[in-house]
Short mmCIF file of C-alpha atoms and ligand atoms in Angstrom, two decimals:
data_model
loop_
_atom_site.label_atom_id
_atom_site.label_comp_id
_atom_site.label_asym_id
_atom_site.label_seq_id
_atom_site.Cartn_x
_atom_site.Cartn_y
_atom_site.Cartn_z
CA UNK A 69 0.00 0.00 0.00
CA UNK A 70 1.51 3.29 -1.10
CA UNK A 71 -0.94 5.49 0.70
CA UNK A 72 -0.35 9.09 1.65
CA UNK A 73 -2.68 8.67 4.62
CA UNK A 74 -3.83 5.46 6.21
CA UNK A 75 -5.04 3.72 9.35
CA UNK A 76 -3.09 1.04 11.15
CA UNK A 77 -4.81 -1.40 13.49
CA UNK A 78 -2.52 -3.37 15.80
CA UNK A 79 -4.18 -6.77 16.10
CA UNK A 80 -1.57 -7.90 18.63
CA UNK A 81 -2.69 -5.12 20.99
CA UNK A 82 -6.33 -6.03 20.33
CA UNK A 83 -5.65 -9.66 21.22
CA UNK A 84 -3.84 -8.61 24.40
CA UNK A 85 -6.80 -6.45 25.37
CA UNK A 86 -9.17 -9.36 24.74
CA UNK A 87 -7.04 -11.71 26.87
CA UNK A 88 -6.77 -9.19 29.67
CA UNK A 89 -10.54 -8.69 29.67
CA UNK A 90 -11.20 -12.41 29.58
CA UNK A 91 -8.96 -12.91 32.61
CA UNK A 92 -10.79 -10.15 34.39
CA UNK A 93 -14.19 -11.61 33.51
CA UNK A 94 -13.16 -15.16 34.26
CA UNK A 95 -15.92 -15.86 31.73
CA UNK A 96 -16.70 -15.25 28.11
CA UNK A 97 -16.00 -11.83 26.60
CA UNK A 98 -18.07 -11.23 23.46
CA UNK A 99 -16.37 -8.72 21.16
CA UNK A 100 -18.84 -5.98 20.24
CA UNK A 101 -18.27 -5.09 16.57
CA UNK A 102 -21.13 -2.67 15.98
CA UNK A 103 -20.58 0.55 14.01
CA UNK A 104 -17.83 -1.17 12.01
CA UNK A 105 -16.08 -2.21 15.21
CA UNK A 106 -16.19 1.35 16.59
CA UNK A 107 -14.51 2.56 13.40
CA UNK A 108 -11.77 -0.10 13.47
CA UNK A 109 -13.27 -2.26 10.67
CA UNK A 110 -15.47 -5.16 11.73
CA UNK A 111 -14.82 -7.98 9.23
CA UNK A 112 -10.99 -8.05 9.57
CA UNK A 113 -11.23 -7.90 13.36
CA UNK A 114 -13.84 -10.65 13.50
CA UNK A 115 -11.85 -12.85 11.10
CA UNK A 116 -8.71 -12.38 13.20
CA UNK A 117 -10.41 -13.09 16.53
CA UNK A 118 -12.24 -16.07 15.09
CA UNK A 119 -8.86 -17.45 14.07
CA UNK A 120 -7.81 -17.06 17.71
CA UNK A 121 -10.72 -19.15 18.92
CA UNK A 122 -13.38 -16.52 19.59
CA UNK A 123 -16.72 -18.09 18.67
CA UNK A 124 -19.27 -15.38 19.25
CA UNK A 125 -19.60 -11.73 18.21
CA UNK A 126 -22.14 -8.96 18.69
CA UNK A 127 -23.29 -6.26 16.26
CA UNK A 128 -26.16 -3.76 16.34
CA UNK A 129 -27.90 -4.28 13.02
CA UNK A 130 -28.69 -7.01 10.52
CA UNK A 131 -26.61 -5.24 7.87
CA UNK A 132 -23.61 -5.36 10.21
CA UNK A 133 -24.25 -9.05 10.80
CA UNK A 134 -24.53 -9.67 7.07
CA UNK A 135 -21.20 -7.88 6.53
CA UNK A 136 -19.56 -10.33 8.93
CA UNK A 137 -21.10 -13.34 7.18
CA UNK A 138 -20.04 -11.96 3.77
CA UNK A 139 -16.59 -11.45 5.29
CA UNK A 140 -16.38 -15.16 6.09
CA UNK A 141 -17.27 -15.15 9.79
CA UNK A 142 -18.88 -18.44 10.78
CA UNK A 143 -19.35 -18.10 14.54
CA UNK A 144 -22.45 -16.89 16.32
CA UNK A 145 -23.37 -13.31 15.44
CA UNK A 146 -25.70 -11.80 18.01
CA UNK A 147 -27.64 -8.76 16.83
CA UNK A 148 -28.07 -6.44 19.82
CA UNK A 149 -31.04 -4.20 20.40
CA UNK A 150 -34.44 -5.55 19.49
CA UNK A 151 -35.50 -7.46 16.39
CA UNK A 152 -38.18 -5.72 14.35
CA UNK A 153 -40.80 -8.19 13.07
CA UNK A 154 -40.07 -7.09 9.48
CA UNK A 155 -36.43 -8.21 9.89
CA UNK A 156 -37.15 -11.80 10.87
CA UNK A 157 -36.56 -13.33 7.47
CA UNK A 158 -33.24 -11.61 6.87
CA UNK A 159 -31.95 -12.65 10.29
CA UNK A 160 -32.82 -16.26 9.50
CA UNK A 161 -31.37 -16.23 6.00
CA UNK A 162 -28.01 -14.92 7.19
CA UNK A 163 -27.86 -17.22 10.20
CA UNK A 164 -27.80 -14.32 12.64
CA UNK A 165 -28.99 -14.57 16.24
CA UNK A 166 -31.52 -11.83 16.95
CA UNK A 167 -32.42 -10.33 20.31
CA UNK A 168 -36.08 -10.52 21.24
CA UNK A 169 -37.86 -8.01 23.39
CA UNK A 170 -41.37 -8.30 21.99
CA UNK A 171 -43.72 -11.20 21.31
CA UNK A 172 -44.51 -9.68 17.91
CA UNK A 173 -40.89 -10.18 16.87
CA UNK A 174 -40.81 -13.69 18.34
CA UNK A 175 -43.97 -14.60 16.41
CA UNK A 176 -42.57 -13.21 13.16
CA UNK A 177 -39.32 -15.12 13.71
CA UNK A 178 -41.13 -18.40 14.41
CA UNK A 179 -43.48 -17.96 11.47
CA UNK A 180 -40.76 -17.05 8.94
CA UNK A 181 -38.62 -19.92 10.21
CA UNK A 182 -41.45 -22.39 9.56
CA UNK A 183 -41.88 -21.08 6.02
CA UNK A 184 -38.14 -21.26 5.32
CA UNK A 185 -37.59 -24.55 7.10
CA UNK A 186 -34.98 -23.01 9.39
CA UNK A 187 -34.48 -23.16 13.15
CA UNK A 188 -35.41 -19.91 14.92
CA UNK A 189 -32.71 -19.13 17.51
CA UNK A 190 -32.53 -16.01 19.66
CA UNK A 191 -31.33 -14.37 22.84
CA UNK A 192 -33.97 -12.97 25.15
CA UNK A 193 -33.36 -9.33 26.05
CA UNK A 194 -34.45 -8.43 29.56
CA UNK A 195 -34.88 -4.84 30.76
CA UNK A 196 -33.45 -4.50 34.27
CA UNK A 197 -33.71 -0.72 34.44
CA UNK A 198 -32.55 1.03 31.30
CA UNK A 199 -36.03 1.22 29.78
CA UNK A 200 -34.89 1.10 26.22
CA UNK A 201 -35.48 -2.44 24.97
CA UNK A 202 -36.16 -5.81 26.57
CA UNK A 203 -38.99 -7.66 28.31
CA UNK A 204 -39.53 -6.22 31.81
CA UNK A 205 -37.37 -8.23 34.23
CA UNK A 206 -40.33 -9.07 36.47
CA UNK A 207 -41.98 -10.75 33.48
CA UNK A 208 -38.92 -12.56 32.18
CA UNK A 209 -40.21 -16.04 33.00
CA UNK A 210 -43.63 -15.74 31.31
CA UNK A 211 -41.91 -14.01 28.37
CA UNK A 212 -39.44 -16.87 28.04
CA UNK A 213 -42.23 -19.45 28.22
CA UNK A 214 -44.26 -17.58 25.60
CA UNK A 215 -41.29 -17.24 23.24
CA UNK A 216 -40.37 -20.90 23.65
CA UNK A 217 -43.98 -21.95 23.16
CA UNK A 218 -43.80 -20.31 19.72
CA UNK A 219 -41.01 -22.72 18.87
CA UNK A 220 -38.10 -20.27 19.19
CA UNK A 221 -34.93 -21.75 20.68
CA UNK A 222 -33.76 -19.26 23.30
CA UNK A 223 -30.01 -19.74 23.67
CA UNK A 224 -29.07 -16.73 25.73
CA UNK A 225 -30.58 -14.23 28.12
CA UNK A 226 -29.08 -10.80 28.65
CA UNK A 227 -29.53 -7.31 29.97
CA UNK A 228 -27.62 -4.04 29.61
CA UNK A 229 -26.22 -1.75 32.32
CA UNK A 230 -27.31 1.88 32.13
CA UNK A 231 -24.86 3.47 34.55
CA UNK A 232 -21.65 1.40 34.62
CA UNK A 233 -18.81 3.72 35.62
CA UNK A 234 -21.30 6.44 36.56
CA UNK A 235 -23.63 5.19 39.29
CA UNK A 236 -22.46 1.98 40.95
CA UNK A 237 -25.48 1.79 43.25
CA UNK A 238 -27.84 1.52 40.29
CA UNK A 239 -25.51 -0.98 38.63
CA UNK A 240 -25.97 -3.14 41.74
CA UNK A 241 -29.75 -2.80 41.45
CA UNK A 242 -29.56 -4.04 37.86
CA UNK A 243 -27.19 -6.89 38.81
CA UNK A 244 -29.55 -8.05 41.56
CA UNK A 245 -32.53 -7.97 39.20
CA UNK A 246 -30.56 -9.94 36.63
CA UNK A 247 -29.63 -12.54 39.27
CA UNK A 248 -33.31 -12.88 40.12
CA UNK A 249 -34.11 -13.39 36.45
CA UNK A 250 -31.40 -16.00 36.29
CA UNK A 251 -32.72 -17.81 39.36
CA UNK A 252 -36.24 -17.81 37.92
CA UNK A 253 -35.27 -18.97 34.42
CA UNK A 254 -32.75 -21.54 35.57
CA UNK A 255 -29.52 -22.79 34.02
CA UNK A 256 -29.34 -23.95 30.46
CA UNK A 257 -29.15 -20.45 29.00
CA UNK A 258 -26.10 -18.31 28.30
CA UNK A 259 -26.45 -15.27 30.57
CA UNK A 260 -24.52 -12.07 29.89
CA UNK A 261 -24.76 -8.64 31.48
CA UNK A 262 -21.54 -6.63 31.74
CA UNK A 263 -20.23 -4.02 29.29
CA UNK A 264 -16.73 -2.48 29.32
CA UNK A 265 -17.03 -0.42 32.48
CA UNK A 266 -19.14 -3.03 34.25
CA UNK A 267 -16.53 -5.68 33.56
CA UNK A 268 -13.54 -3.49 34.42
CA UNK A 269 -14.99 -2.34 37.71
CA UNK A 270 -16.62 -5.62 38.69
CA UNK A 271 -15.66 -8.68 36.65
CA UNK A 272 -16.79 -12.22 37.21
CA UNK A 273 -19.58 -12.38 34.62
CA UNK A 274 -19.99 -12.97 30.91
CA UNK A 275 -19.56 -9.64 29.15
CA UNK A 276 -20.15 -7.91 25.82
CA UNK A 277 -17.25 -5.55 25.37
CA UNK A 278 -16.55 -2.79 22.86
CA UNK A 279 -14.72 0.26 24.15
CA UNK A 280 -12.26 -1.67 26.34
CA UNK A 281 -11.52 -4.19 23.58
CA UNK A 282 -10.30 -1.28 21.43
CA UNK A 283 -8.22 -0.10 24.37
CA UNK A 284 -10.07 3.18 24.77
CA UNK A 285 -10.31 3.05 28.56
CA UNK A 286 -7.25 4.34 30.43
CA UNK A 287 -5.91 2.88 33.62
CA UNK A 288 -6.50 -0.87 33.29
CA UNK A 289 -3.47 -1.90 31.26
CA UNK A 290 -5.44 -1.75 28.01
CA UNK A 291 -3.84 -0.32 24.85
CA UNK A 292 -5.55 1.63 22.06
CA UNK A 293 -5.08 -0.31 18.86
CA UNK A 294 -5.63 2.25 16.11
CA UNK A 295 -3.35 4.91 14.62
CA UNK A 296 -3.84 7.34 11.75
CA UNK A 297 -0.70 8.10 9.79
CA UNK A 298 -0.11 10.60 7.00
CA UNK A 299 2.66 11.90 4.78
CA UNK A 300 2.70 15.62 3.93
CA UNK A 301 1.64 16.62 0.46
CA UNK A 302 3.36 19.99 0.81
CA UNK A 303 5.97 21.50 3.14
CA UNK A 304 6.79 25.18 3.03
CA UNK A 305 8.01 28.20 4.95
CA UNK A 306 5.54 30.96 5.74
CA UNK A 307 6.17 34.67 5.26
CA UNK A 308 5.13 37.25 7.83
CA UNK A 309 1.39 37.89 7.58
CA UNK A 310 0.60 34.75 5.52
CA UNK A 311 -2.81 33.39 6.50
CA UNK A 312 -3.53 29.67 6.56
CA UNK A 313 -6.71 27.78 5.72
CA UNK A 314 -10.41 28.67 5.81
CA UNK A 315 -11.10 31.96 7.49
CA UNK A 316 -7.37 32.70 7.36
CA UNK A 317 -7.40 32.01 11.03
CA UNK A 318 -3.71 31.31 11.49
CA UNK A 319 -1.59 34.37 10.76
CA UNK A 320 2.13 33.72 10.35
CA UNK A 321 4.79 35.57 12.28
CA UNK A 322 7.09 34.60 9.43
CA UNK A 323 9.65 31.83 9.14
CA UNK A 324 7.44 28.99 10.44
CA UNK A 325 7.56 25.66 8.62
CA UNK A 326 4.17 24.38 7.63
CA UNK A 327 3.15 20.89 6.47
CA UNK A 328 -0.15 20.06 4.78
CA UNK A 329 -1.44 16.59 5.69
CA UNK A 330 -4.05 14.91 3.47
CA UNK A 331 -6.52 14.08 6.23
CA UNK A 332 -9.42 16.12 7.51
CA UNK A 333 -12.73 15.97 9.25
CA UNK A 334 -14.14 13.66 6.57
CA UNK A 335 -11.58 11.15 7.82
CA UNK A 336 -12.85 11.48 11.37
CA UNK A 337 -10.65 14.24 12.78
CA UNK A 338 -13.04 16.17 15.00
CA UNK A 339 -12.94 19.73 13.71
CA UNK A 340 -11.87 22.16 16.41
CA UNK A 341 -10.69 19.37 18.72
CA UNK A 342 -7.36 18.26 17.29
CA UNK A 343 -4.64 20.44 18.81
CA UNK A 344 -1.53 18.52 17.74
CA UNK A 345 -0.19 15.73 15.62
CA UNK A 346 3.09 13.87 16.21
CA UNK A 347 5.87 14.75 13.80
CA UNK A 348 8.32 12.26 12.30
CA UNK A 349 10.59 12.51 15.36
CA UNK A 350 7.72 12.14 17.83
CA UNK A 351 7.59 15.91 18.45
CA UNK A 352 4.21 17.61 18.98
CA UNK A 353 3.26 19.73 15.96
CA UNK A 354 0.45 22.23 16.59
CA UNK A 355 -2.41 22.38 14.13
CA UNK A 356 -2.34 25.78 12.39
CA UNK A 357 -5.71 27.17 11.39
CA UNK A 358 -8.89 25.23 10.81
CA UNK A 359 -9.08 21.57 9.92
CA UNK A 360 -10.64 21.23 6.46
CA UNK A 361 -12.72 18.35 5.17
CA UNK A 362 -9.72 16.68 3.54
CA UNK A 363 -6.61 18.50 4.74
CA UNK A 364 -4.93 19.67 7.92
CA UNK A 365 -2.06 22.13 8.24
CA UNK A 366 0.48 21.78 11.04
CA UNK A 367 3.55 23.73 12.19
CA UNK A 368 6.94 22.00 12.16
CA UNK A 369 10.16 22.68 14.06
CA UNK A 370 11.99 22.53 10.72
CA UNK A 371 11.69 21.29 7.15
CA UNK A 372 10.93 17.63 6.40
CA UNK A 373 10.65 15.68 3.15
CA UNK A 374 7.41 14.43 1.65
CA UNK A 375 8.24 10.86 2.69
CA UNK A 376 8.10 11.82 6.38
CA UNK A 377 5.35 10.09 8.37
CA UNK A 378 3.20 11.99 10.84
CA UNK A 379 1.10 10.28 13.49
CA UNK A 380 -2.19 12.12 13.33
CA UNK A 381 -3.87 9.87 15.89
CA UNK A 382 -1.67 8.03 18.38
CA UNK A 383 -2.45 4.75 20.14
CA UNK A 384 -2.02 6.25 23.59
CA UNK A 385 -3.73 8.50 26.11
CA UNK A 386 -1.61 11.58 25.37
CA UNK A 387 -2.44 14.84 23.59
CA UNK A 388 -2.64 13.13 20.18
CA UNK A 389 -4.79 10.24 21.42
CA UNK A 390 -8.48 9.67 20.83
CA UNK A 391 -9.48 10.44 24.40
CA UNK A 392 -7.93 13.91 24.10
CA UNK A 393 -9.90 14.47 20.91
CA UNK A 394 -13.10 13.41 22.64
CA UNK A 395 -12.41 15.59 25.66
CA UNK A 396 -11.64 18.64 23.53
CA UNK A 397 -14.82 17.99 21.58
CA UNK A 398 -16.81 17.70 24.80
CA UNK A 399 -18.00 14.23 23.89
CA UNK A 400 -17.38 10.56 24.69
CA UNK A 401 -14.69 8.46 22.99
CA UNK A 402 -17.39 6.22 21.47
CA UNK A 403 -18.68 9.07 19.32
CA UNK A 404 -15.23 10.04 18.03
CA UNK A 405 -14.31 6.40 17.35
CA UNK A 406 -17.39 5.58 15.28
CA UNK A 407 -16.74 8.57 13.03
CA UNK A 408 -13.18 7.55 12.21
CA UNK A 409 -11.75 7.25 8.76
CA UNK A 410 -14.31 5.46 6.62
CA UNK A 411 -12.37 6.35 3.50
CA UNK A 412 -8.75 5.90 4.59
CA UNK A 413 -7.13 2.60 3.63
CA UNK A 414 -6.60 0.34 6.61
CA UNK A 415 -3.66 -1.86 7.39
CA UNK A 416 -4.02 -4.66 9.95
CA UNK A 417 -0.73 -5.54 11.63
CA UNK A 418 0.38 -8.39 13.83
CA UNK A 419 3.84 -8.08 15.38
CA UNK A 420 4.85 -5.61 12.67
CA UNK A 421 3.68 -7.83 9.79
CA UNK A 422 0.80 -6.72 7.58
CA UNK A 423 -1.93 -9.37 7.88
CA UNK A 424 -4.54 -7.67 5.79
CA UNK A 425 -5.09 -4.45 3.83
CA UNK A 426 -8.46 -2.94 3.12
CA UNK A 427 -9.28 -0.03 0.80
C1 LIG B 65 -22.59 -1.25 22.68
C2 LIG B 65 -23.08 -2.29 23.58
C3 LIG B 65 -22.18 -2.98 24.40
C4 LIG B 65 -20.71 -2.64 24.51
O1 LIG B 65 -20.53 -1.48 25.28
P1 LIG B 65 -19.08 -0.95 25.68
O2 LIG B 65 -19.33 0.09 26.67
O3 LIG B 65 -18.46 -0.41 24.43
O4 LIG B 65 -18.32 -2.11 26.19
C5 LIG B 65 -22.67 -4.02 25.16
N1 LIG B 65 -23.98 -4.35 25.13
C6 LIG B 65 -24.88 -3.69 24.37
C7 LIG B 65 -26.31 -4.09 24.40
C8 LIG B 65 -24.46 -2.64 23.58
O5 LIG B 65 -25.35 -1.98 22.83
#
């Protein structure tokens, strides 16, 4: 790949994160690959983890599940959220495992499965306090019985924490409710409850993990796995009074070295929130002027050639890391991650070797 700007995903770091989380859980950790694996690229990550023995993945939509199947993933693909009755046939055709939180969806799934001659399998979603999707936890047993009576094979039962990392007392309320559900429904189902923060702060349960898998939680020995790299398309020296970029916001004192990097907010750089990139020697280079859709201008300590490589997004928690971008933007790292670099080519590395290139 002779790209001028590209994304690198370190699969070794991803695997380490997964192992660390699995040790912490002492149970199964389902990689959550929704929103194209939080911007990291879902099919390559699923293929890699499947090769390492991971047998179950979670996504948010049928289209995301289909992308995994088309990408060669054979393991269980759980579609989170709540199946819409109109989606039953597609879920069955692609061998995806839907989540049920209504009887209408369960009926549609059972009926379409009969027509197609396929086995309807699902996880039951139970609402323990988030009030978004799921059968109410107090009614989990009759819901399970009703779904099973329709002929649906319920393989798993799960709930989602609303306040992990924010309100531990309410997390405990949800955990207790989920334990009651579990006691009422009995063994023989795969129960899962924790998300990243729930697992990191608590552990000991089956978990569905996104953010922590991508290493975007500081302080637990996890490592971010994604970098954005770019080579300058132009390097020049500014004259006094030169103005840079839209609005001419940066005004040169004169004598500064400026590099133009071919990445912008269309690649996921949050406009107004990227203060620095790392220069070829690891030095911090301040962004000069506004970030454009496709280009970003930065100040250099001195001239560099066009082959120089800048680290626009670093796999760490420093000023060029994704958490700094999110903080400067006043948002959560999830939002920045899912808007990353749809159009940049991606390189998947394991111990320095390129395993796969996309785009
Ligand atoms: C997104 C999602 C997760 C993963 O959450 P993280 O905080 O990224 O670990 C788990 N479960 C459900 C239902 C989700 O929608």
